[in-house]
Amino acid sequence: MKKMVKYLVWIFFIFFVSCKPHQEQKLPKNTERAFYFWKSVFKLTDHEKDIVDSLHVSTIYLKFFDVEWNEANRQPNPVAQLSVADKDYLQKINIIPVVFITNESILKIDSLQSIPFAEKICKLLNEMAAINKLTKINELQIDCDWTASTKEKYFTLLKKIKQLTTPWKLSATIRMHQVKFMEKSGVPPVDKGLLMCYNMGNLRNPATNNSIIETAELKKYIGNVHKYPLPLDVAFSLFDWYVLFRNENYSGLIKNMPDSVFKNSFSQRNENRFTFLKDTFLMGYQFKKNDVLRYENSDYNSIISSAKDVNNKLTERETRVSLYHLDSITLSKYTIHEMENIYNSIH
C-alpha cells in the first residue's frame, strides 16, 4: 500500500511539473562596443588608441558637423565641421557619421524647406566621406532633440535623408522623454534608434542635483522601453561639467575645469555647489560674486545601476553599447576595468 501511495505521489508530481506554464528564458544579447567622438579635429592620442584596443571597441560614432539656425540668412547652416588629421586610423575601424541638428533649426524652417535641407546635409556628408576616403560606411545617425511641435518637419527630413543615403542604415538618437511620452513625441521613420541614457534631468533648474544621470530619475522614464517600436542601441555618459547660475538663472556650461581650482578662498563649497565669494577671473571665465557652479558628473555606480535597469527592459538580441565620449581627459576618470563593466552591463 505504501509503495502504491509513493507511486501515485510521484505520478502527480510529474503531472504537476509538466502542466506548469513554461517561463520564457531571457536569451543573452550579442553586444558590440562603440565610442562617440565629439570633437572637431579627429586625431587620437596613443593613449586613446590603447583604450580602444584594450576594450575591443569596433565602432566610432564620428560627428561630421552640427547644424544650427542662422538668423541672418534665415536658414540652417553647418558649423563645427570635422577635420580629420589621421585618415589612416579611420580605415581600421567601423565609422558611423553623425550629424547633430538643433531643434531650433527644425522649428524655424518652412515646411517646404525640409527636402532641400535634407539634400544639403547629404551632399556635405558625401563630400566629407569622399575627402576622408570613407568608402565602407553602412550607417548614418542623425542626432536631434525633437519635440512634439517639430516632429512632423523632422520626420519629413529623416524620410528624405533615408531616401538619399540608400543603402546606408539610418539611425536616430532617442532621448528618455521621447520614450516615456512616445505617443506625443512620435517615433522617427528610421531603421533603428539609439537610447541616450543620460541628460535626463532639468539642466536649467537650480534645484536639480545632477541633470546628467540619476538612477531614480532614469527609472521614471524607462517603463516603455520594451514597447518602443524601433530596435534600440544604448549609450552611457562618461563626461562631467559645471552648470553656472547667476541670480538663480541658468547661465551656461563650463567644461574641463579641474577641481583643484576650487581649493582657494574665493569660493565656498556646499556638497556639489560652489558659490563665489567675490568677483573672480578664472581659467578665462569672469565670475561674479554669488555666482553658483553646480558640479555634475557621470558617477560610475550610477551608470552601472542605470545600465542594469535599462538592460532588464531591452528586448533586442543585437545591441550596440556606446560610451560618450572618446577623450583622454574624460576617460582618465575611469579605469579600464570600470569601462569594461559598463559595456558588460548590457548582456
PDB file of C-alpha atoms in Angstrom, residues 7-310:
ATOM      1  CA  TYR A   7       3.876   5.781  -6.852  1.00  0.00           C
ATOM      2  CA  LEU A   8       0.729   7.947  -7.040  1.00  0.00           C
ATOM      3  CA  VAL A   9       2.531  10.889  -5.426  1.00  0.00           C
ATOM      4  CA  TRP A  10       5.336  10.576  -7.970  1.00  0.00           C
ATOM      5  CA  ILE A  11       2.866  10.434 -10.878  1.00  0.00           C
ATOM      6  CA  PHE A  12       1.072  13.513  -9.520  1.00  0.00           C
ATOM      7  CA  PHE A  13       4.373  15.404  -9.188  1.00  0.00           C
ATOM      8  CA  ILE A  14       5.354  14.647 -12.774  1.00  0.00           C
ATOM      9  CA  PHE A  15       1.902  15.684 -13.995  1.00  0.00           C
ATOM     10  CA  PHE A  16       2.069  18.931 -11.976  1.00  0.00           C
ATOM     11  CA  VAL A  17       5.503  19.887 -13.288  1.00  0.00           C
ATOM     12  CA  SER A  18       4.600  19.085 -16.895  1.00  0.00           C
ATOM     13  CA  CYS A  19       1.445  21.212 -16.663  1.00  0.00           C
ATOM     14  CA  LYS A  20       3.237  24.205 -15.120  1.00  0.00           C
ATOM     15  CA  PRO A  21       3.279  27.158 -17.555  1.00  0.00           C
ATOM     16  CA  HIS A  22       6.578  27.442 -19.392  1.00  0.00           C
ATOM     17  CA  GLN A  23       8.562  30.510 -18.361  1.00  0.00           C
ATOM     18  CA  GLU A  24      10.358  32.024 -21.278  1.00  0.00           C
ATOM     19  CA  GLN A  25      14.044  32.498 -20.562  1.00  0.00           C
ATOM     20  CA  LYS A  26      15.694  35.758 -21.475  1.00  0.00           C
ATOM     21  CA  LEU A  27      18.341  34.967 -24.056  1.00  0.00           C
ATOM     22  CA  PRO A  28      21.713  36.700 -23.743  1.00  0.00           C
ATOM     23  CA  LYS A  29      22.365  39.671 -26.026  1.00  0.00           C
ATOM     24  CA  ASN A  30      25.043  39.892 -28.685  1.00  0.00           C
ATOM     25  CA  THR A  31      26.668  43.250 -27.995  1.00  0.00           C
ATOM     26  CA  GLU A  32      29.021  45.431 -29.992  1.00  0.00           C
ATOM     27  CA  ARG A  33      31.152  48.134 -28.359  1.00  0.00           C
ATOM     28  CA  ALA A  34      31.422  51.708 -29.550  1.00  0.00           C
ATOM     29  CA  PHE A  35      32.650  55.158 -28.590  1.00  0.00           C
ATOM     30  CA  TYR A  36      31.370  58.576 -29.592  1.00  0.00           C
ATOM     31  CA  PHE A  37      33.937  61.093 -30.835  1.00  0.00           C
ATOM     32  CA  TRP A  38      32.571  64.621 -30.461  1.00  0.00           C
ATOM     33  CA  LYS A  39      35.449  66.976 -31.215  1.00  0.00           C
ATOM     34  CA  SER A  40      36.071  68.957 -34.398  1.00  0.00           C
ATOM     35  CA  VAL A  41      39.540  67.537 -35.134  1.00  0.00           C
ATOM     36  CA  PHE A  42      39.966  63.783 -35.345  1.00  0.00           C
ATOM     37  CA  LYS A  43      43.396  62.739 -34.127  1.00  0.00           C
ATOM     38  CA  LEU A  44      43.532  60.166 -31.361  1.00  0.00           C
ATOM     39  CA  THR A  45      46.380  60.126 -28.886  1.00  0.00           C
ATOM     40  CA  ASP A  46      48.311  56.895 -28.374  1.00  0.00           C
ATOM     41  CA  HIS A  47      46.568  56.565 -25.001  1.00  0.00           C
ATOM     42  CA  GLU A  48      43.130  56.856 -26.620  1.00  0.00           C
ATOM     43  CA  LYS A  49      44.066  54.252 -29.227  1.00  0.00           C
ATOM     44  CA  ASP A  50      45.282  51.919 -26.483  1.00  0.00           C
ATOM     45  CA  ILE A  51      41.946  52.254 -24.694  1.00  0.00           C
ATOM     46  CA  VAL A  52      40.032  51.471 -27.890  1.00  0.00           C
ATOM     47  CA  ASP A  53      42.187  48.369 -28.380  1.00  0.00           C
ATOM     48  CA  SER A  54      42.065  47.270 -24.736  1.00  0.00           C
ATOM     49  CA  LEU A  55      38.271  47.466 -24.648  1.00  0.00           C
ATOM     50  CA  HIS A  56      37.893  45.760 -28.054  1.00  0.00           C
ATOM     51  CA  VAL A  57      35.850  48.669 -29.378  1.00  0.00           C
ATOM     52  CA  SER A  58      34.934  48.113 -33.014  1.00  0.00           C
ATOM     53  CA  THR A  59      32.924  51.240 -33.884  1.00  0.00           C
ATOM     54  CA  ILE A  60      33.250  55.008 -33.543  1.00  0.00           C
ATOM     55  CA  TYR A  61      30.303  57.364 -33.924  1.00  0.00           C
ATOM     56  CA  LEU A  62      32.072  60.284 -35.564  1.00  0.00           C
ATOM     57  CA  LYS A  63      30.368  63.686 -35.510  1.00  0.00           C
ATOM     58  CA  PHE A  64      30.773  65.148 -39.000  1.00  0.00           C
ATOM     59  CA  PHE A  65      29.164  68.530 -38.298  1.00  0.00           C
ATOM     60  CA  ASP A  66      26.466  70.406 -36.395  1.00  0.00           C
ATOM     61  CA  VAL A  67      23.543  72.210 -37.983  1.00  0.00           C
ATOM     62  CA  GLU A  68      22.456  75.451 -36.342  1.00  0.00           C
ATOM     63  CA  TRP A  69      19.916  78.086 -37.274  1.00  0.00           C
ATOM     64  CA  ASN A  70      21.435  81.192 -38.879  1.00  0.00           C
ATOM     65  CA  GLU A  71      19.164  84.128 -38.181  1.00  0.00           C
ATOM     66  CA  ALA A  72      20.959  86.409 -40.653  1.00  0.00           C
ATOM     67  CA  ASN A  73      20.136  84.307 -43.715  1.00  0.00           C
ATOM     68  CA  ARG A  74      17.072  82.632 -42.181  1.00  0.00           C
ATOM     69  CA  GLN A  75      18.198  79.099 -42.834  1.00  0.00           C
ATOM     70  CA  PRO A  76      20.040  76.241 -41.101  1.00  0.00           C
ATOM     71  CA  ASN A  77      23.793  76.182 -41.676  1.00  0.00           C
ATOM     72  CA  PRO A  78      26.500  73.572 -40.982  1.00  0.00           C
ATOM     73  CA  VAL A  79      29.020  74.517 -38.294  1.00  0.00           C
ATOM     74  CA  ALA A  80      31.865  72.791 -36.404  1.00  0.00           C
ATOM     75  CA  GLN A  81      32.697  70.701 -39.457  1.00  0.00           C
ATOM     76  CA  LEU A  82      35.045  67.798 -38.744  1.00  0.00           C
ATOM     77  CA  SER A  83      38.682  67.973 -39.790  1.00  0.00           C
ATOM     78  CA  VAL A  84      40.459  64.623 -39.973  1.00  0.00           C
ATOM     79  CA  ALA A  85      44.162  64.683 -39.103  1.00  0.00           C
ATOM     80  CA  ASP A  86      44.531  60.886 -39.057  1.00  0.00           C
ATOM     81  CA  LYS A  87      42.794  59.411 -42.111  1.00  0.00           C
ATOM     82  CA  ASP A  88      44.689  56.123 -41.841  1.00  0.00           C
ATOM     83  CA  TYR A  89      43.158  55.258 -38.474  1.00  0.00           C
ATOM     84  CA  LEU A  90      39.645  55.689 -39.849  1.00  0.00           C
ATOM     85  CA  GLN A  91      40.341  52.862 -42.279  1.00  0.00           C
ATOM     86  CA  LYS A  92      40.974  50.466 -39.381  1.00  0.00           C
ATOM     87  CA  ILE A  93      37.662  50.847 -37.571  1.00  0.00           C
ATOM     88  CA  ASN A  94      33.956  50.969 -38.361  1.00  0.00           C
ATOM     89  CA  ILE A  95      32.832  54.589 -38.700  1.00  0.00           C
ATOM     90  CA  ILE A  96      29.268  55.869 -38.307  1.00  0.00           C
ATOM     91  CA  PRO A  97      28.907  59.536 -39.310  1.00  0.00           C
ATOM     92  CA  VAL A  98      26.712  61.621 -37.002  1.00  0.00           C
ATOM     93  CA  VAL A  99      25.023  64.926 -37.780  1.00  0.00           C
ATOM     94  CA  PHE A 100      23.739  66.953 -34.839  1.00  0.00           C
ATOM     95  CA  ILE A 101      20.782  69.207 -35.700  1.00  0.00           C
ATOM     96  CA  THR A 102      19.462  71.752 -33.230  1.00  0.00           C
ATOM     97  CA  ASN A 103      15.740  71.627 -32.585  1.00  0.00           C
ATOM     98  CA  GLU A 104      15.658  75.372 -33.326  1.00  0.00           C
ATOM     99  CA  SER A 105      16.755  74.615 -36.893  1.00  0.00           C
ATOM    100  CA  ILE A 106      13.796  72.278 -37.339  1.00  0.00           C
ATOM    101  CA  LEU A 107      11.387  74.648 -35.601  1.00  0.00           C
ATOM    102  CA  LYS A 108      12.258  77.655 -37.767  1.00  0.00           C
ATOM    103  CA  ILE A 109      12.451  76.103 -41.223  1.00  0.00           C
ATOM    104  CA  ASP A 110       9.489  76.418 -43.511  1.00  0.00           C
ATOM    105  CA  SER A 111       7.688  73.126 -44.168  1.00  0.00           C
ATOM    106  CA  LEU A 112       8.846  73.306 -47.776  1.00  0.00           C
ATOM    107  CA  GLN A 113      12.489  73.596 -46.679  1.00  0.00           C
ATOM    108  CA  SER A 114      12.693  70.047 -45.262  1.00  0.00           C
ATOM    109  CA  ILE A 115      13.510  68.454 -48.635  1.00  0.00           C
ATOM    110  CA  PRO A 116      16.269  70.897 -49.752  1.00  0.00           C
ATOM    111  CA  PHE A 117      17.566  70.841 -46.157  1.00  0.00           C
ATOM    112  CA  ALA A 118      17.982  67.060 -46.389  1.00  0.00           C
ATOM    113  CA  GLU A 119      19.663  67.357 -49.777  1.00  0.00           C
ATOM    114  CA  LYS A 120      22.239  69.824 -48.428  1.00  0.00           C
ATOM    115  CA  ILE A 121      23.001  67.574 -45.443  1.00  0.00           C
ATOM    116  CA  CYS A 122      23.531  64.519 -47.659  1.00  0.00           C
ATOM    117  CA  LYS A 123      25.638  66.453 -50.162  1.00  0.00           C
ATOM    118  CA  LEU A 124      28.025  67.602 -47.431  1.00  0.00           C
ATOM    119  CA  LEU A 125      28.098  64.125 -45.871  1.00  0.00           C
ATOM    120  CA  ASN A 126      29.091  62.516 -49.169  1.00  0.00           C
ATOM    121  CA  GLU A 127      31.738  65.176 -49.821  1.00  0.00           C
ATOM    122  CA  MET A 128      33.301  64.628 -46.385  1.00  0.00           C
ATOM    123  CA  ALA A 129      33.203  60.857 -46.743  1.00  0.00           C
ATOM    124  CA  ALA A 130      34.939  61.092 -50.120  1.00  0.00           C
ATOM    125  CA  ILE A 131      37.622  63.521 -48.902  1.00  0.00           C
ATOM    126  CA  ASN A 132      38.439  61.259 -45.960  1.00  0.00           C
ATOM    127  CA  LYS A 133      38.310  58.059 -48.042  1.00  0.00           C
ATOM    128  CA  LEU A 134      35.485  56.541 -46.010  1.00  0.00           C
ATOM    129  CA  THR A 135      34.161  54.030 -48.503  1.00  0.00           C
ATOM    130  CA  LYS A 136      32.785  51.429 -46.077  1.00  0.00           C
ATOM    131  CA  ILE A 137      30.087  53.442 -44.343  1.00  0.00           C
ATOM    132  CA  ASN A 138      26.926  51.420 -43.749  1.00  0.00           C
ATOM    133  CA  GLU A 139      25.071  53.582 -41.228  1.00  0.00           C
ATOM    134  CA  LEU A 140      24.320  57.263 -40.693  1.00  0.00           C
ATOM    135  CA  GLN A 141      22.999  58.745 -37.466  1.00  0.00           C
ATOM    136  CA  ILE A 142      21.003  61.941 -37.012  1.00  0.00           C
ATOM    137  CA  ASP A 143      21.059  63.480 -33.533  1.00  0.00           C
ATOM    138  CA  CYS A 144      18.244  65.885 -32.695  1.00  0.00           C
ATOM    139  CA  ASP A 145      16.215  66.523 -29.561  1.00  0.00           C
ATOM    140  CA  TRP A 146      12.974  66.988 -31.476  1.00  0.00           C
ATOM    141  CA  THR A 147       9.697  67.891 -29.770  1.00  0.00           C
ATOM    142  CA  ALA A 148       6.003  67.377 -30.442  1.00  0.00           C
ATOM    143  CA  SER A 149       5.942  70.751 -32.224  1.00  0.00           C
ATOM    144  CA  THR A 150       8.804  69.864 -34.593  1.00  0.00           C
ATOM    145  CA  LYS A 151       8.243  66.146 -35.169  1.00  0.00           C
ATOM    146  CA  GLU A 152       6.365  66.481 -38.484  1.00  0.00           C
ATOM    147  CA  LYS A 153       9.089  68.565 -40.160  1.00  0.00           C
ATOM    148  CA  TYR A 154      11.841  66.472 -38.557  1.00  0.00           C
ATOM    149  CA  PHE A 155      10.302  63.184 -39.667  1.00  0.00           C
ATOM    150  CA  THR A 156       9.892  64.544 -43.215  1.00  0.00           C
ATOM    151  CA  LEU A 157      13.570  65.467 -43.136  1.00  0.00           C
ATOM    152  CA  LEU A 158      14.521  61.953 -41.976  1.00  0.00           C
ATOM    153  CA  LYS A 159      12.455  60.279 -44.706  1.00  0.00           C
ATOM    154  CA  LYS A 160      14.265  62.293 -47.383  1.00  0.00           C
ATOM    155  CA  ILE A 161      17.691  61.642 -45.824  1.00  0.00           C
ATOM    156  CA  LYS A 162      16.908  57.919 -45.747  1.00  0.00           C
ATOM    157  CA  GLN A 163      15.924  58.029 -49.392  1.00  0.00           C
ATOM    158  CA  LEU A 164      19.130  59.873 -50.356  1.00  0.00           C
ATOM    159  CA  THR A 165      21.514  57.670 -48.343  1.00  0.00           C
ATOM    160  CA  THR A 166      20.331  54.236 -49.507  1.00  0.00           C
ATOM    161  CA  PRO A 167      21.755  51.602 -48.906  1.00  0.00           C
ATOM    162  CA  TRP A 168      23.007  53.025 -45.579  1.00  0.00           C
ATOM    163  CA  LYS A 169      21.005  52.257 -42.467  1.00  0.00           C
ATOM    164  CA  LEU A 170      19.604  55.371 -40.826  1.00  0.00           C
ATOM    165  CA  SER A 171      19.532  55.658 -37.054  1.00  0.00           C
ATOM    166  CA  ALA A 172      18.355  58.441 -34.774  1.00  0.00           C
ATOM    167  CA  THR A 173      19.177  59.299 -31.176  1.00  0.00           C
ATOM    168  CA  ILE A 174      16.265  58.835 -28.792  1.00  0.00           C
ATOM    169  CA  ARG A 175      16.027  60.845 -25.556  1.00  0.00           C
ATOM    170  CA  MET A 176      14.422  59.460 -22.430  1.00  0.00           C
ATOM    171  CA  HIS A 177      11.440  61.821 -22.618  1.00  0.00           C
ATOM    172  CA  GLN A 178      10.797  60.714 -26.211  1.00  0.00           C
ATOM    173  CA  VAL A 179      10.390  57.142 -24.966  1.00  0.00           C
ATOM    174  CA  LYS A 180       8.260  57.988 -21.944  1.00  0.00           C
ATOM    175  CA  PHE A 181       5.962  60.251 -23.969  1.00  0.00           C
ATOM    176  CA  MET A 182       6.065  58.147 -27.119  1.00  0.00           C
ATOM    177  CA  GLU A 183       2.543  58.980 -28.333  1.00  0.00           C
ATOM    178  CA  LYS A 184       3.176  62.712 -28.046  1.00  0.00           C
ATOM    179  CA  SER A 185       6.740  62.693 -29.409  1.00  0.00           C
ATOM    180  CA  GLY A 186       6.145  60.180 -32.199  1.00  0.00           C
ATOM    181  CA  VAL A 187       8.566  57.552 -33.462  1.00  0.00           C
ATOM    182  CA  PRO A 188      11.082  58.634 -36.113  1.00  0.00           C
ATOM    183  CA  PRO A 189      10.960  56.900 -39.530  1.00  0.00           C
ATOM    184  CA  VAL A 190      14.399  55.280 -39.258  1.00  0.00           C
ATOM    185  CA  ASP A 191      15.846  51.771 -39.145  1.00  0.00           C
ATOM    186  CA  LYS A 192      16.902  51.900 -35.509  1.00  0.00           C
ATOM    187  CA  GLY A 193      17.229  54.178 -32.522  1.00  0.00           C
ATOM    188  CA  LEU A 194      19.962  54.834 -30.012  1.00  0.00           C
ATOM    189  CA  LEU A 195      18.679  55.384 -26.476  1.00  0.00           C
ATOM    190  CA  MET A 196      20.649  58.115 -24.686  1.00  0.00           C
ATOM    191  CA  CYS A 197      20.746  57.008 -21.043  1.00  0.00           C
ATOM    192  CA  TYR A 198      21.835  60.425 -19.770  1.00  0.00           C
ATOM    193  CA  ASN A 199      20.889  64.137 -19.781  1.00  0.00           C
ATOM    194  CA  MET A 200      17.540  63.224 -18.253  1.00  0.00           C
ATOM    195  CA  GLY A 201      17.212  65.913 -15.568  1.00  0.00           C
ATOM    196  CA  ASN A 202      16.270  69.588 -15.831  1.00  0.00           C
ATOM    197  CA  LEU A 203      19.613  71.254 -16.516  1.00  0.00           C
ATOM    198  CA  ARG A 204      18.280  74.793 -16.068  1.00  0.00           C
ATOM    199  CA  ASN A 205      16.575  74.229 -12.719  1.00  0.00           C
ATOM    200  CA  PRO A 206      18.744  75.426  -9.790  1.00  0.00           C
ATOM    201  CA  ALA A 207      17.198  72.727  -7.587  1.00  0.00           C
ATOM    202  CA  THR A 208      18.338  69.839  -9.809  1.00  0.00           C
ATOM    203  CA  ASN A 209      21.121  67.800  -8.251  1.00  0.00           C
ATOM    204  CA  ASN A 210      22.599  66.109 -11.338  1.00  0.00           C
ATOM    205  CA  SER A 211      20.945  66.506 -14.731  1.00  0.00           C
ATOM    206  CA  ILE A 212      23.383  64.106 -16.429  1.00  0.00           C
ATOM    207  CA  ILE A 213      22.453  60.905 -14.642  1.00  0.00           C
ATOM    208  CA  GLU A 214      20.446  59.944 -11.566  1.00  0.00           C
ATOM    209  CA  THR A 215      19.225  56.373 -11.128  1.00  0.00           C
ATOM    210  CA  ALA A 216      15.944  57.416  -9.516  1.00  0.00           C
ATOM    211  CA  GLU A 217      15.240  59.831 -12.375  1.00  0.00           C
ATOM    212  CA  LEU A 218      16.054  57.224 -15.038  1.00  0.00           C
ATOM    213  CA  LYS A 219      13.535  54.779 -13.563  1.00  0.00           C
ATOM    214  CA  LYS A 220      10.782  57.312 -14.212  1.00  0.00           C
ATOM    215  CA  TYR A 221      11.481  57.193 -17.941  1.00  0.00           C
ATOM    216  CA  ILE A 222      12.249  53.600 -18.932  1.00  0.00           C
ATOM    217  CA  GLY A 223       8.876  51.958 -18.347  1.00  0.00           C
ATOM    218  CA  ASN A 224       8.078  51.987 -22.098  1.00  0.00           C
ATOM    219  CA  VAL A 225      11.494  50.928 -23.407  1.00  0.00           C
ATOM    220  CA  HIS A 226      10.350  47.346 -24.065  1.00  0.00           C
ATOM    221  CA  LYS A 227       7.372  48.710 -26.044  1.00  0.00           C
ATOM    222  CA  TYR A 228       9.372  51.056 -28.264  1.00  0.00           C
ATOM    223  CA  PRO A 229       8.714  50.044 -31.893  1.00  0.00           C
ATOM    224  CA  LEU A 230      12.310  50.503 -33.072  1.00  0.00           C
ATOM    225  CA  PRO A 231      15.347  48.301 -32.364  1.00  0.00           C
ATOM    226  CA  LEU A 232      17.398  50.171 -29.757  1.00  0.00           C
ATOM    227  CA  ASP A 233      21.109  50.530 -29.190  1.00  0.00           C
ATOM    228  CA  VAL A 234      22.174  52.312 -25.989  1.00  0.00           C
ATOM    229  CA  ALA A 235      24.689  54.953 -24.933  1.00  0.00           C
ATOM    230  CA  PHE A 236      26.011  55.896 -21.493  1.00  0.00           C
ATOM    231  CA  SER A 237      27.778  59.081 -20.446  1.00  0.00           C
ATOM    232  CA  LEU A 238      31.296  59.444 -19.090  1.00  0.00           C
ATOM    233  CA  PHE A 239      31.532  63.246 -19.085  1.00  0.00           C
ATOM    234  CA  ASP A 240      31.189  65.895 -16.406  1.00  0.00           C
ATOM    235  CA  TRP A 241      30.679  69.661 -16.353  1.00  0.00           C
ATOM    236  CA  TYR A 242      29.836  72.678 -14.216  1.00  0.00           C
ATOM    237  CA  VAL A 243      26.482  74.414 -14.602  1.00  0.00           C
ATOM    238  CA  LEU A 244      26.638  78.160 -13.994  1.00  0.00           C
ATOM    239  CA  PHE A 245      23.774  80.026 -12.285  1.00  0.00           C
ATOM    240  CA  ARG A 246      23.655  83.787 -11.892  1.00  0.00           C
ATOM    241  CA  ASN A 247      20.849  85.233  -9.766  1.00  0.00           C
ATOM    242  CA  GLU A 248      19.404  81.695  -9.769  1.00  0.00           C
ATOM    243  CA  ASN A 249      19.134  81.745 -13.568  1.00  0.00           C
ATOM    244  CA  TYR A 250      20.925  79.261 -15.825  1.00  0.00           C
ATOM    245  CA  SER A 251      23.896  80.982 -17.478  1.00  0.00           C
ATOM    246  CA  GLY A 252      25.770  78.228 -19.319  1.00  0.00           C
ATOM    247  CA  LEU A 253      28.029  75.191 -19.092  1.00  0.00           C
ATOM    248  CA  ILE A 254      31.713  75.125 -18.200  1.00  0.00           C
ATOM    249  CA  LYS A 255      33.757  72.076 -19.157  1.00  0.00           C
ATOM    250  CA  ASN A 256      37.217  70.729 -18.344  1.00  0.00           C
ATOM    251  CA  MET A 257      37.669  72.786 -15.187  1.00  0.00           C
ATOM    252  CA  PRO A 258      39.788  70.850 -12.643  1.00  0.00           C
ATOM    253  CA  ASP A 259      38.598  70.504  -9.039  1.00  0.00           C
ATOM    254  CA  SER A 260      41.915  71.882  -7.811  1.00  0.00           C
ATOM    255  CA  VAL A 261      40.965  75.458  -8.771  1.00  0.00           C
ATOM    256  CA  PHE A 262      38.348  75.487  -6.004  1.00  0.00           C
ATOM    257  CA  LYS A 263      40.845  74.973  -3.185  1.00  0.00           C
ATOM    258  CA  ASN A 264      41.352  78.721  -2.874  1.00  0.00           C
ATOM    259  CA  SER A 265      39.377  81.084  -0.661  1.00  0.00           C
ATOM    260  CA  PHE A 266      37.347  82.779  -3.418  1.00  0.00           C
ATOM    261  CA  SER A 267      34.572  80.165  -3.285  1.00  0.00           C
ATOM    262  CA  GLN A 268      32.555  78.258  -0.725  1.00  0.00           C
ATOM    263  CA  ARG A 269      31.580  74.630  -1.241  1.00  0.00           C
ATOM    264  CA  ASN A 270      28.246  73.091  -0.288  1.00  0.00           C
ATOM    265  CA  GLU A 271      28.081  69.464  -1.494  1.00  0.00           C
ATOM    266  CA  ASN A 272      28.346  69.718  -5.310  1.00  0.00           C
ATOM    267  CA  ARG A 273      27.873  73.502  -5.456  1.00  0.00           C
ATOM    268  CA  PHE A 274      30.471  76.268  -5.344  1.00  0.00           C
ATOM    269  CA  THR A 275      29.444  79.826  -4.514  1.00  0.00           C
ATOM    270  CA  PHE A 276      31.807  82.655  -5.445  1.00  0.00           C
ATOM    271  CA  LEU A 277      32.540  84.979  -2.541  1.00  0.00           C
ATOM    272  CA  LYS A 278      33.835  87.777  -4.778  1.00  0.00           C
ATOM    273  CA  ASP A 279      34.212  88.702  -8.439  1.00  0.00           C
ATOM    274  CA  THR A 280      36.750  86.247  -9.842  1.00  0.00           C
ATOM    275  CA  PHE A 281      38.522  85.716 -13.171  1.00  0.00           C
ATOM    276  CA  LEU A 282      39.238  82.005 -13.532  1.00  0.00           C
ATOM    277  CA  MET A 283      40.522  79.993 -16.492  1.00  0.00           C
ATOM    278  CA  GLY A 284      39.235  82.543 -18.984  1.00  0.00           C
ATOM    279  CA  TYR A 285      35.827  82.940 -17.292  1.00  0.00           C
ATOM    280  CA  GLN A 286      34.628  86.047 -15.458  1.00  0.00           C
ATOM    281  CA  PHE A 287      32.530  85.066 -12.420  1.00  0.00           C
ATOM    282  CA  LYS A 288      30.592  87.492 -10.255  1.00  0.00           C
ATOM    283  CA  LYS A 289      30.088  87.452  -6.518  1.00  0.00           C
ATOM    284  CA  ASN A 290      27.308  84.990  -5.545  1.00  0.00           C
ATOM    285  CA  ASP A 291      27.521  83.096  -8.853  1.00  0.00           C
ATOM    286  CA  VAL A 292      26.949  79.383  -8.252  1.00  0.00           C
ATOM    287  CA  LEU A 293      28.587  76.482 -10.084  1.00  0.00           C
ATOM    288  CA  ARG A 294      26.854  73.113  -9.774  1.00  0.00           C
ATOM    289  CA  TYR A 295      29.184  70.202 -10.447  1.00  0.00           C
ATOM    290  CA  GLU A 296      27.594  67.327 -12.363  1.00  0.00           C
ATOM    291  CA  ASN A 297      29.298  64.092 -13.346  1.00  0.00           C
ATOM    292  CA  SER A 298      28.675  60.585 -14.622  1.00  0.00           C
ATOM    293  CA  ASP A 299      29.175  58.645 -11.425  1.00  0.00           C
ATOM    294  CA  TYR A 300      30.366  55.087 -12.089  1.00  0.00           C
ATOM    295  CA  ASN A 301      27.971  53.452  -9.631  1.00  0.00           C
ATOM    296  CA  SER A 302      25.049  55.409 -11.085  1.00  0.00           C
ATOM    297  CA  ILE A 303      25.987  54.322 -14.610  1.00  0.00           C
ATOM    298  CA  ILE A 304      26.166  50.654 -13.595  1.00  0.00           C
ATOM    299  CA  SER A 305      22.865  50.824 -11.713  1.00  0.00           C
ATOM    300  CA  SER A 306      21.154  52.604 -14.608  1.00  0.00           C
ATOM    301  CA  ALA A 307      22.584  50.155 -17.129  1.00  0.00           C
ATOM    302  CA  LYS A 308      21.192  47.208 -15.188  1.00  0.00           C
ATOM    303  CA  ASP A 309      17.745  48.810 -15.143  1.00  0.00           C
ATOM    304  CA  VAL A 310      17.877  49.503 -18.883  1.00  0.00           C
TER     305      VAL A 310
END
